[in-house]
Short mmCIF file of C-alpha atoms in Angstrom, two decimals:
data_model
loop_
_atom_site.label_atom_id
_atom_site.label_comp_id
_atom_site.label_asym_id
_atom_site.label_seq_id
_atom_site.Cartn_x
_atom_site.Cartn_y
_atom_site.Cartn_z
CA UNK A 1 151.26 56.30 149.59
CA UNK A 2 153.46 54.21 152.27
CA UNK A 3 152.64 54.13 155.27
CA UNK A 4 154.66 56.14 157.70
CA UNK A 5 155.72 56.32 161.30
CA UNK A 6 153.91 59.31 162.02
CA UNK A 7 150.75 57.24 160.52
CA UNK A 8 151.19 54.82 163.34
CA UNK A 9 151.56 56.96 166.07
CA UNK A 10 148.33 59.00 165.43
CA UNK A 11 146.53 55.71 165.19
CA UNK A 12 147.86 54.37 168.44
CA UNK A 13 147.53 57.92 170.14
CA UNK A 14 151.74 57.67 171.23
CA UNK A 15 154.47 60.20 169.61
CA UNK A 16 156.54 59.41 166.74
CA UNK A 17 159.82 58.76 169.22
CA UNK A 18 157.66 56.06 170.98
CA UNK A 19 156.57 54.15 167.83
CA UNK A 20 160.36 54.59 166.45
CA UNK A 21 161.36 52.97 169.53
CA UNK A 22 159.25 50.06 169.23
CA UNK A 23 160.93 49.30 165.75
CA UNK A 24 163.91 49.57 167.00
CA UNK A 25 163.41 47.30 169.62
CA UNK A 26 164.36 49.90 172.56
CA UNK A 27 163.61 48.72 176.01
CA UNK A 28 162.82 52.19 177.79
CA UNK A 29 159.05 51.38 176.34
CA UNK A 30 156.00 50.01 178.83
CA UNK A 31 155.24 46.56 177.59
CA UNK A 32 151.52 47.61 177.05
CA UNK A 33 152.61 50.28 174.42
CA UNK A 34 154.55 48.50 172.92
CA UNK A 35 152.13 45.71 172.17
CA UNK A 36 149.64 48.53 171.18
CA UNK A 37 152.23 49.92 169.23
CA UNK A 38 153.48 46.30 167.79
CA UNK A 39 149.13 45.87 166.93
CA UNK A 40 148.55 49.11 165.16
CA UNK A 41 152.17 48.11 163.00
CA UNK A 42 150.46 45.28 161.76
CA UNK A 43 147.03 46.42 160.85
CA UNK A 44 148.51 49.14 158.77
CA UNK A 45 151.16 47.12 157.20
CA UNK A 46 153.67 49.30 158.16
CA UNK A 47 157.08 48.33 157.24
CA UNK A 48 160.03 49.68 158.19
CA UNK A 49 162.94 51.55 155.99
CA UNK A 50 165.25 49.96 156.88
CA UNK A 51 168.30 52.22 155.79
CA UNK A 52 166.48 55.03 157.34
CA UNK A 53 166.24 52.91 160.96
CA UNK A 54 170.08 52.35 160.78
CA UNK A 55 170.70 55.84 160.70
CA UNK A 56 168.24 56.84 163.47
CA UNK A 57 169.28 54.42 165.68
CA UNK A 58 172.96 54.57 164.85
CA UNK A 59 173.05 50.66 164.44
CA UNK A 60 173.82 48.92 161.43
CA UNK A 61 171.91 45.96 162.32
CA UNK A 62 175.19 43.67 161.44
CA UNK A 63 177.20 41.23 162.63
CA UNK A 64 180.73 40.08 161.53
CA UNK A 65 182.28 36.32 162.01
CA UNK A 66 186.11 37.31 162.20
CA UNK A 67 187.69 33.95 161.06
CA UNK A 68 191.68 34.46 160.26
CA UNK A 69 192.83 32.26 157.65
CA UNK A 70 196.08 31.94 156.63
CA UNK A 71 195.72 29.73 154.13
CA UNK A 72 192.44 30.32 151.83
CA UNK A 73 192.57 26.93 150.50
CA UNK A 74 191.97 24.96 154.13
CA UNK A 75 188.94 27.09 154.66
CA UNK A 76 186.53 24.08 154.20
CA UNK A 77 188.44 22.08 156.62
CA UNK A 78 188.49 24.29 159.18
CA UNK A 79 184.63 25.46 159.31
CA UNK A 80 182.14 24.01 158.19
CA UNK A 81 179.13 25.19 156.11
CA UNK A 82 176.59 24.24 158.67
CA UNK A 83 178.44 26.40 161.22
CA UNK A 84 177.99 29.65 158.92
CA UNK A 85 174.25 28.25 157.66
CA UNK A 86 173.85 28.11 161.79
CA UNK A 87 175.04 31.92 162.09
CA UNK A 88 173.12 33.35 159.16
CA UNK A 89 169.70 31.98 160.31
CA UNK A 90 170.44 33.05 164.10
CA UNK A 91 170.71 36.64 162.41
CA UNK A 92 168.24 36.49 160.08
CA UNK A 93 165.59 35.17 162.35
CA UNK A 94 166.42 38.70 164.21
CA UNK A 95 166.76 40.89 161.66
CA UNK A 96 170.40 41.26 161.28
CA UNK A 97 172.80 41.04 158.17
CA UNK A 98 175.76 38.62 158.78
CA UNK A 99 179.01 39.08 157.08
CA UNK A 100 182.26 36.66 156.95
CA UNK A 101 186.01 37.76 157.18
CA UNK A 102 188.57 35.38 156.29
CA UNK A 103 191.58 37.91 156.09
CA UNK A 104 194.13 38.82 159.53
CA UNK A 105 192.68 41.92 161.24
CA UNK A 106 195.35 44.54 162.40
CA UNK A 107 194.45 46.83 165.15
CA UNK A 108 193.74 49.86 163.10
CA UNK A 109 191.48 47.51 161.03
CA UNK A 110 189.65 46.59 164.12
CA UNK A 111 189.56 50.60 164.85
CA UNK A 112 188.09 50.75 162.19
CA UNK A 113 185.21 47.96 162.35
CA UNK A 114 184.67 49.46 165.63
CA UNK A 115 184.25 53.04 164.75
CA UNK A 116 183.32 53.32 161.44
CA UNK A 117 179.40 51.86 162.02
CA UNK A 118 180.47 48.69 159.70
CA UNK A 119 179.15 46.16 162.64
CA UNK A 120 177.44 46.34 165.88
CA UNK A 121 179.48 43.23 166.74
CA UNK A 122 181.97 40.58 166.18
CA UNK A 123 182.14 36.82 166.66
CA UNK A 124 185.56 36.14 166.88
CA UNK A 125 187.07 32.78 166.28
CA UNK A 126 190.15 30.60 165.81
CA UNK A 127 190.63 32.83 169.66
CA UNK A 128 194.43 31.69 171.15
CA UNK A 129 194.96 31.75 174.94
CA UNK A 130 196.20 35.16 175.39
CA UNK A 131 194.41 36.51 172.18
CA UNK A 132 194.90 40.35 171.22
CA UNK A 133 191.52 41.04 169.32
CA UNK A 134 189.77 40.13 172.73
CA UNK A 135 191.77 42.44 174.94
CA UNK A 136 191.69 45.35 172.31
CA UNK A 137 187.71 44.67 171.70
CA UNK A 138 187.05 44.48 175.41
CA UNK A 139 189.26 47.93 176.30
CA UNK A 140 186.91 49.95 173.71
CA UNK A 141 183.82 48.31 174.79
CA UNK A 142 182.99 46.82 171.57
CA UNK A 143 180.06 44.29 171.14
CA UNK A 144 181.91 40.36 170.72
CA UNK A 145 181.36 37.10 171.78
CA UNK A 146 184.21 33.90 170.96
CA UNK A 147 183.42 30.84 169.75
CA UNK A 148 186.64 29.81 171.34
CA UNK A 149 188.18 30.72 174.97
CA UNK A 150 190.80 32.67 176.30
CA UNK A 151 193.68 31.48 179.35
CA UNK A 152 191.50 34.17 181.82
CA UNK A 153 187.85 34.24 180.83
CA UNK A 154 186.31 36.80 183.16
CA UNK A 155 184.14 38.75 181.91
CA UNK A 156 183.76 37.61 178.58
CA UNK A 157 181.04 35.50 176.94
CA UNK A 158 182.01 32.10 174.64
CA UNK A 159 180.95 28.91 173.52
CA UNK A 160 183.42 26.24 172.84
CA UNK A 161 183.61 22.35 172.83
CA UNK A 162 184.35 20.98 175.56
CA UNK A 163 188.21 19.43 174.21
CA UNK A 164 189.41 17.63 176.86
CA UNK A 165 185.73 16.01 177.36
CA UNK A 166 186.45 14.63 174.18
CA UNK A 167 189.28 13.03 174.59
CA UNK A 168 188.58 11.33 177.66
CA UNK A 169 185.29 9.78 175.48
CA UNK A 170 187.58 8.70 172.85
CA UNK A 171 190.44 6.83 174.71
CA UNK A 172 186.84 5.37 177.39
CA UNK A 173 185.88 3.59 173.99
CA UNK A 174 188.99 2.19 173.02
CA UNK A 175 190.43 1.06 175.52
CA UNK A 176 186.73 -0.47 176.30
CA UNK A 177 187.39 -2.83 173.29
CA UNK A 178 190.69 -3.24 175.05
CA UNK A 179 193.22 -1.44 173.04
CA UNK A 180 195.98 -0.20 174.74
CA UNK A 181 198.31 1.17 171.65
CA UNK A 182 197.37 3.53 169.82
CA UNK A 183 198.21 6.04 167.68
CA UNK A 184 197.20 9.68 167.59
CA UNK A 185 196.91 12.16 164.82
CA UNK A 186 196.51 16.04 167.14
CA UNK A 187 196.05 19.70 165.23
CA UNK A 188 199.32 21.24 163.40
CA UNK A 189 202.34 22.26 165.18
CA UNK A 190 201.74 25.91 164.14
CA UNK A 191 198.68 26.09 165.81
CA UNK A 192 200.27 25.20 169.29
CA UNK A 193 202.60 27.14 169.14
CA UNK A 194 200.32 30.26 168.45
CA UNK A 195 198.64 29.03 171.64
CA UNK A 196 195.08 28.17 169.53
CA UNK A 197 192.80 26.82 171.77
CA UNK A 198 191.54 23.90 169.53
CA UNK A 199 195.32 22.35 169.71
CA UNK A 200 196.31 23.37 173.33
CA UNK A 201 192.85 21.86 174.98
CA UNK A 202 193.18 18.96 172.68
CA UNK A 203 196.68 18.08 173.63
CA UNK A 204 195.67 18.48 177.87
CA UNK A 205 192.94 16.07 177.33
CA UNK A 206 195.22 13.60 175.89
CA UNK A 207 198.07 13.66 178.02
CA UNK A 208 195.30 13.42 181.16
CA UNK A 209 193.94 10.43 179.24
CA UNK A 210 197.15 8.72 178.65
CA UNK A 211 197.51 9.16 182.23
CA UNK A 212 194.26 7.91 183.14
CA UNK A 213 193.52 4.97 181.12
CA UNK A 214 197.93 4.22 180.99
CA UNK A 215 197.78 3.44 177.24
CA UNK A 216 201.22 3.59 175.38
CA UNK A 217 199.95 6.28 172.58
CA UNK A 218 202.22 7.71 170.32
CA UNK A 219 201.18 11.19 168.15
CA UNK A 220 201.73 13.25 165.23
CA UNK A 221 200.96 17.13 165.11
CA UNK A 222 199.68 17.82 160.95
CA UNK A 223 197.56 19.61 158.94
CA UNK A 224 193.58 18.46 158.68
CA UNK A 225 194.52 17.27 154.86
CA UNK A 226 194.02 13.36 153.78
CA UNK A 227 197.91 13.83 152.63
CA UNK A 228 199.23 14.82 155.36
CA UNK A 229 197.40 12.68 157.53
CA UNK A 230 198.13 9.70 155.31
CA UNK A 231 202.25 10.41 155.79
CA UNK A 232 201.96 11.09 159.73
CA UNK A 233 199.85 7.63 159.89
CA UNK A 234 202.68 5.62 158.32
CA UNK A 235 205.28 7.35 160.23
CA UNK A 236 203.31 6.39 163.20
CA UNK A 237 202.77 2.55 162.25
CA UNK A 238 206.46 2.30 160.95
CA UNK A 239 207.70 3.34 164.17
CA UNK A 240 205.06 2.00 166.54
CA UNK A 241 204.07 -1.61 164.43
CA UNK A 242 201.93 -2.30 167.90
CA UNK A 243 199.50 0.09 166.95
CA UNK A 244 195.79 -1.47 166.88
CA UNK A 245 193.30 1.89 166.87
CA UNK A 246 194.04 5.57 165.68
CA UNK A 247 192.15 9.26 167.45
CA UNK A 248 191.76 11.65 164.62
CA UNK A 249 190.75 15.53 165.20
CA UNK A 250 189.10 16.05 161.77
CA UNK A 251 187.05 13.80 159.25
CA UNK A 252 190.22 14.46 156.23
CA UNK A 253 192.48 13.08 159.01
CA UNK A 254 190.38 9.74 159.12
CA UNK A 255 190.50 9.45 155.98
CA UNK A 256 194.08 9.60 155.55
CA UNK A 257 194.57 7.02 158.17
CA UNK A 258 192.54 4.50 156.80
CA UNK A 259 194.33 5.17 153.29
CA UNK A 260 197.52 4.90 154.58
CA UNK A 261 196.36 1.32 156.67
CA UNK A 262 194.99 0.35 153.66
CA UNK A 263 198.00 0.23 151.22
CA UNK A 264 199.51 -1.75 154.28
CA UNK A 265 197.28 -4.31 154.01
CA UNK A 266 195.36 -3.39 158.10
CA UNK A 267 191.65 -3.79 157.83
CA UNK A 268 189.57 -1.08 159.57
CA UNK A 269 188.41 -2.05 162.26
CA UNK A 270 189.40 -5.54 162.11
CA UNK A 271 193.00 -4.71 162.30
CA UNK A 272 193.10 -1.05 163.38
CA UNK A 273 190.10 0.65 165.02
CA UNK A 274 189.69 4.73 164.20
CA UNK A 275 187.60 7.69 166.15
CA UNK A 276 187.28 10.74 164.88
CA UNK A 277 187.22 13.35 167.16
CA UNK A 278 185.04 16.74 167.03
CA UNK A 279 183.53 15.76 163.83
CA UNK A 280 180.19 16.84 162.49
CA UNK A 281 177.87 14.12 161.41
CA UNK A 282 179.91 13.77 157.97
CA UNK A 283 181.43 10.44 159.87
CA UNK A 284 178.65 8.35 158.46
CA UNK A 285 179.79 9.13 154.94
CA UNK A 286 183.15 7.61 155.17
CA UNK A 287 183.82 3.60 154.23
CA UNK A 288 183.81 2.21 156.87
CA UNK A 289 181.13 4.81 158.85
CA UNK A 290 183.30 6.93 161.46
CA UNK A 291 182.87 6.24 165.00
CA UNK A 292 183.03 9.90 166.39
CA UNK A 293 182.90 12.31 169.07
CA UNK A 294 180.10 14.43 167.49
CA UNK A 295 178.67 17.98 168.09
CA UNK A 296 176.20 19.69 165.65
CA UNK A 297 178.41 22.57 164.33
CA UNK A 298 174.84 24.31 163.15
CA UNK A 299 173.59 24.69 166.62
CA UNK A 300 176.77 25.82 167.69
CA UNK A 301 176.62 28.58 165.10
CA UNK A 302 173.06 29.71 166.17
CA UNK A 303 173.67 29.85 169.47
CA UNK A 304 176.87 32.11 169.69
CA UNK A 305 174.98 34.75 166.90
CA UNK A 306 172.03 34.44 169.74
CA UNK A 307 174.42 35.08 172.29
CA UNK A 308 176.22 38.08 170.09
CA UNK A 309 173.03 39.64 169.21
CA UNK A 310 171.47 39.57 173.05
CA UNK A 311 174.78 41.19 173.86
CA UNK A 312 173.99 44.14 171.18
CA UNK A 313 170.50 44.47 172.31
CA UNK A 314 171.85 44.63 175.88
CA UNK A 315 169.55 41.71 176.73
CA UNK A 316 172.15 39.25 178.10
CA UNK A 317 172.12 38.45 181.70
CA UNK A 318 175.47 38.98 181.87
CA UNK A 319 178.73 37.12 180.16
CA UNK A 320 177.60 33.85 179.11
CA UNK A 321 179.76 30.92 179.05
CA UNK A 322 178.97 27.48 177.51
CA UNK A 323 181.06 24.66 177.02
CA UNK A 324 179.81 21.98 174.63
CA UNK A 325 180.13 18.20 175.32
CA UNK A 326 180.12 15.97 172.20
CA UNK A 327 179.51 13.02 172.45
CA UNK A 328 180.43 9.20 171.23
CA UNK A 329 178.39 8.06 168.23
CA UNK A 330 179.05 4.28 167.63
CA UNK A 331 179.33 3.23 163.72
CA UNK A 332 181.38 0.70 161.83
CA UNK A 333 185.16 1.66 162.37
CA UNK A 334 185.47 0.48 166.02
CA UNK A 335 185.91 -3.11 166.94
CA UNK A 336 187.96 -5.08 169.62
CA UNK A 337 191.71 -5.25 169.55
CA UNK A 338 193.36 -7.86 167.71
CA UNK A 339 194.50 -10.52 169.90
#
């Protein structure tokens, strides 16, 4: 016969409702029970059913990562596998299921997620500056965290990179190994004009390090494909034949570049330095090895499921906010400017 809960609490001489609130990780319990409690648990081998522990507790012991995609096909672009391998393991480690949505949420959907037990709460991402989800989720008091960040933050807890940071690293190195035009490849025009926080904080940080470092730096606004980048590089060199180092925002981007300054016969990085910025490691795979401005997108993705599921539990200290500071990895595609 399994072992029940009423097996446990005769054993460690506390009621059922105590022992139930020890699996369910309550904090109204005396830290002396509970390790009592916790002790007896594992000398009998108790384990908990699980189904029957959701519906006591009224948690489904779930998390969602809302993700809106547009286009299906620039999924593995836009997030990476070690971000959602970060996310998983955060909510395994604590017991929690993890689910992904891809598709646009309306607000009845979100009603929905929010009242229908499907999640105790959201991760929302791809956030914009004034971003509906987050003022809907925080008027019904609904579990979330961003990975991402809003125009007004109060009150809210998010991790995001730290953009601007990035850009000033970028434009330090180059114009270190004294380059003073280059060219720019930024995130898609859509996205800045649907306020996304990835473009907007991209674009501050390099106008205020134009400004700074007074480099002549010319830019395209395209999608993170190698095709696309590979047109908006030769528009940029056709038009700006000056150029001796390109800033990417994504590791396809780099490798359209260097395509496209192939074919005309520029050397990387004898002839045209590239960065890559807010890459993952992946840099080191591309011919030559991408200098970067790196973060580890895995510990990114643990840390905001942390920060979600302390949030649940009711753990937090309050609304958490981290911004993220990559930082400049030197490889092979960097070199001084031609003179």
């Amino acid at each position: 016969m399994p072992i029940t809960l009423q097996d446990v609490a005769q054993k460690a001489g506390v009621s059922i409702k105590t022992v139930s609130r020890v699996v369910n990780e309550e904090k109204n319990v005396a830290e002396e029970t509970r390790h009592q409690v916790l002790q007896t648990i594992q000398e009998l081998g108790y384990v908990p059913h699980v189904q029957a522990q959701r519906l006591a507790s009224g948690k489904t012991r779930s998390i969602v990562l809302h993700f809106p995609l547009s286009d299906p096909g620039l999924f593995s672009n836009l997030i990476g596998m070690d971000f959602i391998t970060g996310v998983a393991l955060a909510a395994a480690k604590e017991d929690y299921y993890f689910s992904l949505m891809t598709g646009s949420l309306t607000s009845g959907g979100l009603i929905k997620l929010c009242r229908g037990a499907q999640a105790d709460g959201l991760i929302l991402m791809q956030i914009t500056v004034q971003d509906w989800r987050v003022e809907f989720l925080r008027e019904n008091k609904f579990p979330f965290v961003m990975h991402g960040r809003c125009a007004n933050n109060d009150g809210l807890s998010f991790i995001d990179l730290d953009f601007e940071h990035a850009m000033m690293e970028a434009y330090a190195h180059l114009t270190s190994l004294g380059h003073q035009h280059i060219g720019f490849l930024t995130y898609p025009e859509e996205w800045r004009v649907k306020g996304l926080g990835p473009a907007v904080h991209t674009l501050q940080g390099f106008r205020a390090a134009v400004k700074k470092f007074n480099v002549t730096s010319p830019y395209r606004e395209c999608q993170q494909t190698v095709e696309r980048a590979y047109w908006a590089t030769r528009s940029l060199l056709k038009e700006n034949p000056r150029i001796t180092a390109m800033v990417t925002v994504h590791n396809t981007q780099a490798v359209g570049a260097i395509t496209a300054l192939q074919e005309l016969n520029r050397k990387v990085p004898e002839d045209c330095s590239i960065v890559g910025v807010l890459v993952g490691n992946e840099g080191e795979l591309i011919i030559p090895p991408l200098t970067s401005i790196e973060y580890s997108s895995h510990e990114i993705g643990h840390q905001v499921a942390e920060m979600l599921i302390r949030k649940i539990k009711g753990t937090s200290p309050g609304p958490e906010q981290i911004l993220v500071r990559p930082e400049l990895k030197l490889r092979r595609s960097t070199a001084p400017a031609p003179r």
